[in-house]
PDB file of N, CA, C and O in Angstrom:
ATOM      1  N   UNK A   1       0.782  32.136 -30.367  1.00 66.00           N
ATOM      2  CA  UNK A   1       0.975  31.243 -29.248  1.00 66.00           C
ATOM      3  C   UNK A   1       0.009  31.066 -28.298  1.00 66.00           C
ATOM      4  O   UNK A   1       0.200  30.014 -28.222  1.00 66.00           O
ATOM      5  N   UNK A   2      -1.060  31.983 -28.359  1.00 65.00           N
ATOM      6  CA  UNK A   2      -2.237  30.568 -27.252  1.00 65.00           C
ATOM      7  C   UNK A   2      -2.613  29.488 -28.468  1.00 65.00           C
ATOM      8  O   UNK A   2      -3.075  28.748 -27.339  1.00 65.00           O
ATOM      9  N   UNK A   3      -3.143  29.781 -29.079  1.00 70.00           N
ATOM     10  CA  UNK A   3      -2.798  28.305 -30.309  1.00 70.00           C
ATOM     11  C   UNK A   3      -2.352  26.948 -30.417  1.00 70.00           C
ATOM     12  O   UNK A   3      -2.730  25.851 -29.766  1.00 70.00           O
ATOM     13  N   UNK A   4      -1.046  27.593 -30.413  1.00 79.00           N
ATOM     14  CA  UNK A   4       0.502  26.380 -29.708  1.00 79.00           C
ATOM     15  C   UNK A   4       0.075  26.110 -28.388  1.00 79.00           C
ATOM     16  O   UNK A   4       0.871  24.877 -28.465  1.00 79.00           O
ATOM     17  N   UNK A   5       0.703  26.500 -28.006  1.00 79.00           N
ATOM     18  CA  UNK A   5      -0.318  26.488 -26.328  1.00 79.00           C
ATOM     19  C   UNK A   5      -1.401  25.520 -26.114  1.00 79.00           C
ATOM     20  O   UNK A   5      -1.387  24.770 -25.150  1.00 79.00           O
ATOM     21  N   UNK A   6      -2.274  25.977 -26.377  1.00 77.00           N
ATOM     22  CA  UNK A   6      -4.025  25.080 -26.774  1.00 77.00           C
ATOM     23  C   UNK A   6      -3.600  23.606 -26.762  1.00 77.00           C
ATOM     24  O   UNK A   6      -3.479  23.075 -26.759  1.00 77.00           O
ATOM     25  N   UNK A   7      -2.834  23.519 -28.662  1.00 84.00           N
ATOM     26  CA  UNK A   7      -2.670  22.271 -28.874  1.00 84.00           C
ATOM     27  C   UNK A   7      -1.041  21.257 -28.234  1.00 84.00           C
ATOM     28  O   UNK A   7      -1.727  21.009 -28.288  1.00 84.00           O
ATOM     29  N   UNK A   8      -0.176  21.924 -27.741  1.00 90.00           N
ATOM     30  CA  UNK A   8       0.940  22.123 -27.374  1.00 90.00           C
ATOM     31  C   UNK A   8       0.078  20.751 -25.403  1.00 90.00           C
ATOM     32  O   UNK A   8       0.196  20.042 -25.772  1.00 90.00           O
ATOM     33  N   UNK A   9      -0.717  21.436 -24.731  1.00 91.00           N
ATOM     34  CA  UNK A   9      -1.079  21.033 -24.283  1.00 91.00           C
ATOM     35  C   UNK A   9      -2.453  20.082 -24.168  1.00 91.00           C
ATOM     36  O   UNK A   9      -2.092  18.678 -23.330  1.00 91.00           O
ATOM     37  N   UNK A  10      -3.000  20.341 -25.138  1.00 92.00           N
ATOM     38  CA  UNK A  10      -3.933  18.948 -25.470  1.00 92.00           C
ATOM     39  C   UNK A  10      -2.978  17.973 -25.887  1.00 92.00           C
ATOM     40  O   UNK A  10      -3.928  16.854 -26.366  1.00 92.00           O
ATOM     41  N   UNK A  11      -1.552  17.486 -26.623  1.00 94.00           N
ATOM     42  CA  UNK A  11      -1.134  17.003 -27.262  1.00 94.00           C
ATOM     43  C   UNK A  11      -1.012  16.407 -25.650  1.00 94.00           C
ATOM     44  O   UNK A  11      -0.066  15.016 -25.671  1.00 94.00           O
ATOM     45  N   UNK A  12      -0.317  17.097 -24.350  1.00 94.00           N
ATOM     46  CA  UNK A  12       0.936  16.534 -23.387  1.00 94.00           C
ATOM     47  C   UNK A  12      -1.295  15.200 -22.940  1.00 94.00           C
ATOM     48  O   UNK A  12      -0.676  14.741 -22.412  1.00 94.00           O
ATOM     49  N   UNK A  13      -1.762  16.639 -22.863  1.00 96.00           N
ATOM     50  CA  UNK A  13      -2.670  14.840 -22.191  1.00 96.00           C
ATOM     51  C   UNK A  13      -3.503  13.525 -22.547  1.00 96.00           C
ATOM     52  O   UNK A  13      -4.204  12.767 -22.432  1.00 96.00           O
ATOM     53  N   UNK A  14      -3.471  14.378 -24.157  1.00 96.00           N
ATOM     54  CA  UNK A  14      -3.428  12.003 -25.097  1.00 96.00           C
ATOM     55  C   UNK A  14      -2.994  11.396 -24.228  1.00 96.00           C
ATOM     56  O   UNK A  14      -2.516  10.502 -24.050  1.00 96.00           O
ATOM     57  N   UNK A  15      -0.635  11.698 -24.524  1.00 94.00           N
ATOM     58  CA  UNK A  15       0.147  11.285 -23.915  1.00 94.00           C
ATOM     59  C   UNK A  15      -0.382  10.896 -22.376  1.00 94.00           C
ATOM     60  O   UNK A  15      -0.065   9.196 -22.582  1.00 94.00           O
ATOM     61  N   UNK A  16      -0.838  11.511 -21.898  1.00 94.00           N
ATOM     62  CA  UNK A  16      -0.832  11.365 -19.897  1.00 94.00           C
ATOM     63  C   UNK A  16      -2.143  10.943 -20.046  1.00 94.00           C
ATOM     64  O   UNK A  16      -2.060   9.189 -18.989  1.00 94.00           O
ATOM     65  N   UNK A  17      -3.392  10.576 -20.638  1.00 95.00           N
ATOM     66  CA  UNK A  17      -4.777   9.944 -20.137  1.00 95.00           C
ATOM     67  C   UNK A  17      -3.735   8.739 -21.052  1.00 95.00           C
ATOM     68  O   UNK A  17      -4.597   6.991 -20.411  1.00 95.00           O
ATOM     69  N   UNK A  18      -3.266   8.302 -23.019  1.00 94.00           N
ATOM     70  CA  UNK A  18      -3.694   7.648 -22.983  1.00 94.00           C
ATOM     71  C   UNK A  18      -2.498   6.460 -22.396  1.00 94.00           C
ATOM     72  O   UNK A  18      -2.884   5.323 -22.210  1.00 94.00           O
ATOM     73  N   UNK A  19      -1.350   6.668 -21.643  1.00 93.00           N
ATOM     74  CA  UNK A  19      -0.733   6.028 -20.596  1.00 93.00           C
ATOM     75  C   UNK A  19      -1.422   5.104 -18.917  1.00 93.00           C
ATOM     76  O   UNK A  19      -1.274   4.281 -19.288  1.00 93.00           O
ATOM     77  N   UNK A  20      -2.280   6.181 -19.123  1.00 93.00           N
ATOM     78  CA  UNK A  20      -2.723   5.777 -17.739  1.00 93.00           C
ATOM     79  C   UNK A  20      -3.932   4.543 -18.039  1.00 93.00           C
ATOM     80  O   UNK A  20      -4.332   3.739 -17.367  1.00 93.00           O
ATOM     81  N   UNK A  21      -4.792   4.653 -19.179  1.00 94.00           N
ATOM     82  CA  UNK A  21      -5.874   3.809 -19.510  1.00 94.00           C
ATOM     83  C   UNK A  21      -4.837   2.802 -19.794  1.00 94.00           C
ATOM     84  O   UNK A  21      -5.356   1.659 -18.967  1.00 94.00           O
ATOM     85  N   UNK A  22      -4.015   2.857 -20.323  1.00 93.00           N
ATOM     86  CA  UNK A  22      -3.113   1.240 -20.074  1.00 93.00           C
ATOM     87  C   UNK A  22      -2.216   0.888 -19.704  1.00 93.00           C
ATOM     88  O   UNK A  22      -2.142  -0.605 -19.540  1.00 93.00           O
ATOM     89  N   UNK A  23      -1.950   1.528 -18.118  1.00 92.00           N
ATOM     90  CA  UNK A  23      -1.707   0.685 -17.810  1.00 92.00           C
ATOM     91  C   UNK A  23      -2.136   0.118 -16.129  1.00 92.00           C
ATOM     92  O   UNK A  23      -2.436  -0.068 -15.823  1.00 92.00           O
ATOM     93  N   UNK A  24      -3.616   1.309 -16.333  1.00 93.00           N
ATOM     94  CA  UNK A  24      -4.878   0.387 -15.307  1.00 93.00           C
ATOM     95  C   UNK A  24      -4.963  -0.827 -15.965  1.00 93.00           C
ATOM     96  O   UNK A  24      -5.463  -1.592 -15.512  1.00 93.00           O
ATOM     97  N   UNK A  25      -5.710  -1.097 -17.657  1.00 93.00           N
ATOM     98  CA  UNK A  25      -6.532  -1.927 -18.481  1.00 93.00           C
ATOM     99  C   UNK A  25      -4.974  -3.229 -17.832  1.00 93.00           C
ATOM    100  O   UNK A  25      -5.848  -4.525 -17.170  1.00 93.00           O
ATOM    101  N   UNK A  26      -3.905  -2.257 -18.145  1.00 92.00           N
ATOM    102  CA  UNK A  26      -2.770  -3.864 -18.141  1.00 92.00           C
ATOM    103  C   UNK A  26      -2.729  -4.030 -16.045  1.00 92.00           C
ATOM    104  O   UNK A  26      -2.663  -5.962 -16.081  1.00 92.00           O
ATOM    105  N   UNK A  27      -2.709  -3.768 -15.761  1.00 92.00           N
ATOM    106  CA  UNK A  27      -2.278  -4.172 -14.312  1.00 92.00           C
ATOM    107  C   UNK A  27      -3.189  -4.542 -13.321  1.00 92.00           C
ATOM    108  O   UNK A  27      -3.766  -5.825 -13.106  1.00 92.00           O
ATOM    109  N   UNK A  28      -4.772  -3.764 -13.767  1.00 91.00           N
ATOM    110  CA  UNK A  28      -5.748  -4.124 -13.113  1.00 91.00           C
ATOM    111  C   UNK A  28      -6.835  -5.679 -13.840  1.00 91.00           C
ATOM    112  O   UNK A  28      -6.951  -6.714 -13.649  1.00 91.00           O
ATOM    113  N   UNK A  29      -6.781  -5.680 -15.328  1.00 93.00           N
ATOM    114  CA  UNK A  29      -7.703  -6.718 -15.667  1.00 93.00           C
ATOM    115  C   UNK A  29      -6.234  -8.057 -16.844  1.00 93.00           C
ATOM    116  O   UNK A  29      -6.983  -9.096 -16.660  1.00 93.00           O
ATOM    117  N   UNK A  30      -4.635  -7.524 -16.320  1.00 91.00           N
ATOM    118  CA  UNK A  30      -4.566  -8.330 -16.895  1.00 91.00           C
ATOM    119  C   UNK A  30      -2.510  -9.254 -16.085  1.00 91.00           C
ATOM    120  O   UNK A  30      -2.262  -9.435 -16.073  1.00 91.00           O
ATOM    121  N   UNK A  31      -3.437  -7.824 -14.995  1.00 87.00           N
ATOM    122  CA  UNK A  31      -1.838  -8.314 -14.190  1.00 87.00           C
ATOM    123  C   UNK A  31      -0.445  -8.257 -14.223  1.00 87.00           C
ATOM    124  O   UNK A  31       0.376  -8.998 -13.712  1.00 87.00           O
ATOM    125  N   UNK A  32      -0.924  -7.633 -15.533  1.00 88.00           N
ATOM    126  CA  UNK A  32       1.244  -7.192 -15.912  1.00 88.00           C
ATOM    127  C   UNK A  32       1.733  -5.599 -16.061  1.00 88.00           C
ATOM    128  O   UNK A  32       0.676  -4.739 -15.551  1.00 88.00           O
ATOM    129  N   UNK A  33       2.530  -5.496 -16.483  1.00 86.00           N
ATOM    130  CA  UNK A  33       2.591  -3.665 -17.149  1.00 86.00           C
ATOM    131  C   UNK A  33       2.820  -3.623 -18.395  1.00 86.00           C
ATOM    132  O   UNK A  33       3.591  -4.093 -19.775  1.00 86.00           O
ATOM    133  N   UNK A  34       1.594  -1.810 -18.970  1.00 84.00           N
ATOM    134  CA  UNK A  34       2.265  -2.146 -20.593  1.00 84.00           C
ATOM    135  C   UNK A  34       2.687  -0.848 -20.783  1.00 84.00           C
ATOM    136  O   UNK A  34       2.707  -0.086 -18.939  1.00 84.00           O
ATOM    137  N   UNK A  35       3.247  -0.512 -21.417  1.00 80.00           N
ATOM    138  CA  UNK A  35       3.589   0.580 -21.861  1.00 80.00           C
ATOM    139  C   UNK A  35       4.843   1.104 -21.274  1.00 80.00           C
ATOM    140  O   UNK A  35       5.452   0.638 -20.980  1.00 80.00           O
ATOM    141  N   UNK A  36       4.933   2.643 -20.999  1.00 82.00           N
ATOM    142  CA  UNK A  36       6.794   2.914 -20.632  1.00 82.00           C
ATOM    143  C   UNK A  36       7.115   3.603 -18.943  1.00 82.00           C
ATOM    144  O   UNK A  36       7.715   4.172 -18.872  1.00 82.00           O
ATOM    145  N   UNK A  37       4.712   4.004 -18.961  1.00 81.00           N
ATOM    146  CA  UNK A  37       5.017   4.211 -17.407  1.00 81.00           C
ATOM    147  C   UNK A  37       5.854   3.473 -16.305  1.00 81.00           C
ATOM    148  O   UNK A  37       6.125   4.258 -15.134  1.00 81.00           O
ATOM    149  N   UNK A  38       6.113   2.350 -16.516  1.00 81.00           N
ATOM    150  CA  UNK A  38       6.297   1.714 -15.367  1.00 81.00           C
ATOM    151  C   UNK A  38       7.430   1.685 -15.153  1.00 81.00           C
ATOM    152  O   UNK A  38       7.449   0.990 -13.842  1.00 81.00           O
ATOM    153  N   UNK A  39       8.599   1.346 -16.311  1.00 86.00           N
ATOM    154  CA  UNK A  39       9.565   1.467 -16.717  1.00 86.00           C
ATOM    155  C   UNK A  39      10.247   3.041 -15.245  1.00 86.00           C
ATOM    156  O   UNK A  39      11.895   2.759 -14.694  1.00 86.00           O
ATOM    157  N   UNK A  40       9.916   4.139 -15.470  1.00 89.00           N
ATOM    158  CA  UNK A  40       9.403   5.251 -14.015  1.00 89.00           C
ATOM    159  C   UNK A  40       9.730   5.370 -12.542  1.00 89.00           C
ATOM    160  O   UNK A  40      10.495   5.360 -11.744  1.00 89.00           O
ATOM    161  N   UNK A  41       8.332   5.022 -13.274  1.00 87.00           N
ATOM    162  CA  UNK A  41       8.008   4.850 -12.103  1.00 87.00           C
ATOM    163  C   UNK A  41       6.501   3.110 -11.056  1.00 87.00           C
ATOM    164  O   UNK A  41       5.883   3.248 -12.310  1.00 87.00           O
ATOM    165  N   UNK A  42       6.112   3.622  -9.851  1.00 87.00           N
ATOM    166  CA  UNK A  42       5.562   2.293  -9.839  1.00 87.00           C
ATOM    167  C   UNK A  42       4.598   2.927  -8.927  1.00 87.00           C
ATOM    168  O   UNK A  42       4.612   2.862  -8.061  1.00 87.00           O
ATOM    169  N   UNK A  43       3.526   2.832  -9.635  1.00 89.00           N
ATOM    170  CA  UNK A  43       1.632   3.154  -9.720  1.00 89.00           C
ATOM    171  C   UNK A  43       0.831   2.575  -9.348  1.00 89.00           C
ATOM    172  O   UNK A  43       0.654   1.527  -9.161  1.00 89.00           O
ATOM    173  N   UNK A  44      -0.270   2.764  -8.222  1.00 90.00           N
ATOM    174  CA  UNK A  44      -1.208   1.690  -8.048  1.00 90.00           C
ATOM    175  C   UNK A  44      -2.062   2.418  -9.567  1.00 90.00           C
ATOM    176  O   UNK A  44      -2.342   3.117 -10.328  1.00 90.00           O
ATOM    177  N   UNK A  45      -2.672   1.344  -9.371  1.00 90.00           N
ATOM    178  CA  UNK A  45      -4.627   1.512 -10.522  1.00 90.00           C
ATOM    179  C   UNK A  45      -5.359   2.730  -9.608  1.00 90.00           C
ATOM    180  O   UNK A  45      -5.768   3.688 -10.925  1.00 90.00           O
ATOM    181  N   UNK A  46      -5.103   2.790  -8.908  1.00 93.00           N
ATOM    182  CA  UNK A  46      -6.023   4.673  -8.701  1.00 93.00           C
ATOM    183  C   UNK A  46      -5.029   6.168  -9.577  1.00 93.00           C
ATOM    184  O   UNK A  46      -6.112   5.658  -9.553  1.00 93.00           O
ATOM    185  N   UNK A  47      -4.255   5.668  -8.984  1.00 94.00           N
ATOM    186  CA  UNK A  47      -2.997   6.253  -9.429  1.00 94.00           C
ATOM    187  C   UNK A  47      -2.997   6.693 -10.731  1.00 94.00           C
ATOM    188  O   UNK A  47      -3.267   7.963 -11.992  1.00 94.00           O
ATOM    189  N   UNK A  48      -3.816   5.298 -11.799  1.00 93.00           N
ATOM    190  CA  UNK A  48      -3.325   5.292 -13.093  1.00 93.00           C
ATOM    191  C   UNK A  48      -4.423   5.328 -13.176  1.00 93.00           C
ATOM    192  O   UNK A  48      -4.455   6.674 -15.314  1.00 93.00           O
ATOM    193  N   UNK A  49      -5.579   5.709 -12.784  1.00 95.00           N
ATOM    194  CA  UNK A  49      -7.060   5.597 -13.622  1.00 95.00           C
ATOM    195  C   UNK A  49      -6.931   8.309 -13.417  1.00 95.00           C
ATOM    196  O   UNK A  49      -7.166   8.607 -12.986  1.00 95.00           O
ATOM    197  N   UNK A  50      -5.919   7.987 -12.228  1.00 96.00           N
ATOM    198  CA  UNK A  50      -5.800   9.327 -11.703  1.00 96.00           C
ATOM    199  C   UNK A  50      -5.228  10.707 -12.532  1.00 96.00           C
ATOM    200  O   UNK A  50      -5.914  11.471 -13.397  1.00 96.00           O
ATOM    201  N   UNK A  51      -4.223   9.395 -13.683  1.00 95.00           N
ATOM    202  CA  UNK A  51      -3.552   9.905 -14.031  1.00 95.00           C
ATOM    203  C   UNK A  51      -4.334  10.107 -15.760  1.00 95.00           C
ATOM    204  O   UNK A  51      -4.470  10.989 -16.704  1.00 95.00           O
ATOM    205  N   UNK A  52      -5.297   9.676 -15.767  1.00 96.00           N
ATOM    206  CA  UNK A  52      -6.919   9.395 -16.909  1.00 96.00           C
ATOM    207  C   UNK A  52      -7.213  10.904 -17.034  1.00 96.00           C
ATOM    208  O   UNK A  52      -7.733  11.918 -18.290  1.00 96.00           O
ATOM    209  N   UNK A  53      -8.083  11.062 -16.031  1.00 97.00           N
ATOM    210  CA  UNK A  53      -8.717  11.820 -15.268  1.00 97.00           C
ATOM    211  C   UNK A  53      -7.783  13.455 -15.624  1.00 97.00           C
ATOM    212  O   UNK A  53      -7.166  14.187 -16.689  1.00 97.00           O
ATOM    213  N   UNK A  54      -6.582  13.081 -15.147  1.00 97.00           N
ATOM    214  CA  UNK A  54      -5.493  14.548 -15.531  1.00 97.00           C
ATOM    215  C   UNK A  54      -4.867  14.704 -17.353  1.00 97.00           C
ATOM    216  O   UNK A  54      -5.348  16.058 -17.787  1.00 97.00           O
ATOM    217  N   UNK A  55      -4.933  13.536 -17.711  1.00 96.00           N
ATOM    218  CA  UNK A  55      -5.125  13.365 -19.479  1.00 96.00           C
ATOM    219  C   UNK A  55      -6.194  14.288 -20.121  1.00 96.00           C
ATOM    220  O   UNK A  55      -6.165  15.055 -20.850  1.00 96.00           O
ATOM    221  N   UNK A  56      -7.671  14.007 -19.326  1.00 96.00           N
ATOM    222  CA  UNK A  56      -8.929  14.124 -19.609  1.00 96.00           C
ATOM    223  C   UNK A  56      -8.331  16.222 -19.465  1.00 96.00           C
ATOM    224  O   UNK A  56      -9.056  16.974 -20.098  1.00 96.00           O
ATOM    225  N   UNK A  57      -8.269  15.915 -18.792  1.00 97.00           N
ATOM    226  CA  UNK A  57      -9.043  18.214 -18.217  1.00 97.00           C
ATOM    227  C   UNK A  57      -7.365  18.676 -19.024  1.00 97.00           C
ATOM    228  O   UNK A  57      -7.902  20.163 -19.233  1.00 97.00           O
ATOM    229  N   UNK A  58      -6.572  17.861 -18.774  1.00 95.00           N
ATOM    230  CA  UNK A  58      -4.846  18.424 -19.866  1.00 95.00           C
ATOM    231  C   UNK A  58      -6.177  18.703 -21.673  1.00 95.00           C
ATOM    232  O   UNK A  58      -5.763  20.003 -22.184  1.00 95.00           O
ATOM    233  N   UNK A  59      -6.578  18.028 -21.870  1.00 95.00           N
ATOM    234  CA  UNK A  59      -7.200  17.856 -23.344  1.00 95.00           C
ATOM    235  C   UNK A  59      -8.396  19.070 -22.939  1.00 95.00           C
ATOM    236  O   UNK A  59      -8.487  19.564 -24.770  1.00 95.00           O
ATOM    237  N   UNK A  60      -9.098  18.775 -21.935  1.00 95.00           N
ATOM    238  CA  UNK A  60     -10.190  19.871 -22.089  1.00 95.00           C
ATOM    239  C   UNK A  60      -9.198  21.121 -22.123  1.00 95.00           C
ATOM    240  O   UNK A  60     -10.218  22.004 -22.944  1.00 95.00           O
ATOM    241  N   UNK A  61      -8.828  21.652 -21.436  1.00 93.00           N
ATOM    242  CA  UNK A  61      -7.893  23.102 -21.123  1.00 93.00           C
ATOM    243  C   UNK A  61      -7.299  23.382 -22.415  1.00 93.00           C
ATOM    244  O   UNK A  61      -7.274  24.561 -22.644  1.00 93.00           O
ATOM    245  N   UNK A  62      -6.593  22.938 -22.695  1.00 91.00           N
ATOM    246  CA  UNK A  62      -5.474  22.839 -24.182  1.00 91.00           C
ATOM    247  C   UNK A  62      -6.973  23.070 -25.934  1.00 91.00           C
ATOM    248  O   UNK A  62      -6.852  23.975 -25.559  1.00 91.00           O
ATOM    249  N   UNK A  63      -8.092  22.399 -25.929  1.00 91.00           N
ATOM    250  CA  UNK A  63      -9.049  22.990 -26.176  1.00 91.00           C
ATOM    251  C   UNK A  63      -9.638  24.234 -25.941  1.00 91.00           C
ATOM    252  O   UNK A  63      -9.785  25.106 -26.932  1.00 91.00           O
ATOM    253  N   UNK A  64     -10.444  24.316 -25.315  1.00 91.00           N
ATOM    254  CA  UNK A  64     -10.896  25.353 -24.094  1.00 91.00           C
ATOM    255  C   UNK A  64      -9.551  26.823 -24.691  1.00 91.00           C
ATOM    256  O   UNK A  64     -10.008  27.781 -24.894  1.00 91.00           O
ATOM    257  N   UNK A  65      -8.190  26.379 -24.551  1.00 88.00           N
ATOM    258  CA  UNK A  65      -7.393  28.075 -24.524  1.00 88.00           C
ATOM    259  C   UNK A  65      -7.628  28.235 -25.798  1.00 88.00           C
ATOM    260  O   UNK A  65      -7.470  28.976 -27.024  1.00 88.00           O
ATOM    261  N   UNK A  66      -7.924  27.015 -26.930  1.00 84.00           N
ATOM    262  CA  UNK A  66      -7.319  27.067 -28.215  1.00 84.00           C
ATOM    263  C   UNK A  66      -9.076  27.443 -28.957  1.00 84.00           C
ATOM    264  O   UNK A  66      -8.542  28.315 -29.748  1.00 84.00           O
ATOM    265  N   UNK A  67      -9.713  27.255 -28.682  1.00 84.00           N
ATOM    266  CA  UNK A  67     -11.269  27.836 -29.184  1.00 84.00           C
ATOM    267  C   UNK A  67     -11.495  29.365 -28.735  1.00 84.00           C
ATOM    268  O   UNK A  67     -11.874  29.685 -29.313  1.00 84.00           O
ATOM    269  N   UNK A  68     -11.130  29.787 -27.259  1.00 80.00           N
ATOM    270  CA  UNK A  68     -11.414  31.250 -26.252  1.00 80.00           C
ATOM    271  C   UNK A  68     -10.494  32.208 -27.824  1.00 80.00           C
ATOM    272  O   UNK A  68     -10.507  33.148 -28.412  1.00 80.00           O
ATOM    273  N   UNK A  69      -8.290  31.268 -28.379  1.00 70.00           N
ATOM    274  CA  UNK A  69      -8.427  32.474 -28.602  1.00 70.00           C
ATOM    275  C   UNK A  69      -9.470  32.363 -30.683  1.00 70.00           C
ATOM    276  O   UNK A  69      -8.924  33.624 -30.641  1.00 70.00           O
ATOM    277  N   UNK A  70      -9.399  31.911 -30.986  1.00 70.00           N
ATOM    278  CA  UNK A  70      -9.607  31.975 -32.835  1.00 70.00           C
ATOM    279  C   UNK A  70     -11.271  31.880 -32.690  1.00 70.00           C
ATOM    280  O   UNK A  70     -11.222  33.112 -33.641  1.00 70.00           O
ATOM    281  N   UNK A  71     -12.234  32.383 -31.346  1.00 76.00           N
ATOM    282  CA  UNK A  71     -13.224  33.576 -31.216  1.00 76.00           C
ATOM    283  C   UNK A  71     -12.709  35.136 -30.765  1.00 76.00           C
ATOM    284  O   UNK A  71     -13.603  35.587 -31.426  1.00 76.00           O
ATOM    285  N   UNK A  72     -11.663  35.368 -30.256  1.00 75.00           N
ATOM    286  CA  UNK A  72     -11.325  36.091 -29.845  1.00 75.00           C
ATOM    287  C   UNK A  72     -10.600  36.467 -31.816  1.00 75.00           C
ATOM    288  O   UNK A  72     -10.809  38.273 -32.460  1.00 75.00           O
ATOM    289  N   UNK A  73      -9.808  36.328 -32.317  1.00 73.00           N
ATOM    290  CA  UNK A  73      -9.436  36.443 -33.995  1.00 73.00           C
ATOM    291  C   UNK A  73     -10.241  36.800 -34.787  1.00 73.00           C
ATOM    292  O   UNK A  73      -9.853  37.611 -35.616  1.00 73.00           O
ATOM    293  N   UNK A  74     -12.275  35.875 -34.466  1.00 74.00           N
ATOM    294  CA  UNK A  74     -12.950  36.125 -36.064  1.00 74.00           C
ATOM    295  C   UNK A  74     -13.970  37.898 -34.853  1.00 74.00           C
ATOM    296  O   UNK A  74     -14.062  37.900 -35.573  1.00 74.00           O
ATOM    297  N   UNK A  75     -13.211  37.663 -33.718  1.00 62.00           N
ATOM    298  CA  UNK A  75     -14.533  39.266 -33.368  1.00 62.00           C
ATOM    299  C   UNK A  75     -14.601  40.424 -33.668  1.00 62.00           C
ATOM    300  O   UNK A  75     -12.774  40.354 -34.660  1.00 62.00           O
TER     301      UNK A  75
END
């Protein structure tokens, strides 16, 4: 179960981080809105950078959870 949760959290982190990167880049460098997040909520560029950090944290947490469970299984 922990392995599945690790993969799930990691996958959500990739989606959140990717949306943050795409939205930040489009708003900052091109002055347009890309991705689907802007259709749901209007955020500033700083908030999109926060989403990138949140996505990275979710990915790291998912990997850590998955690896810790795998180490316990082999020990």
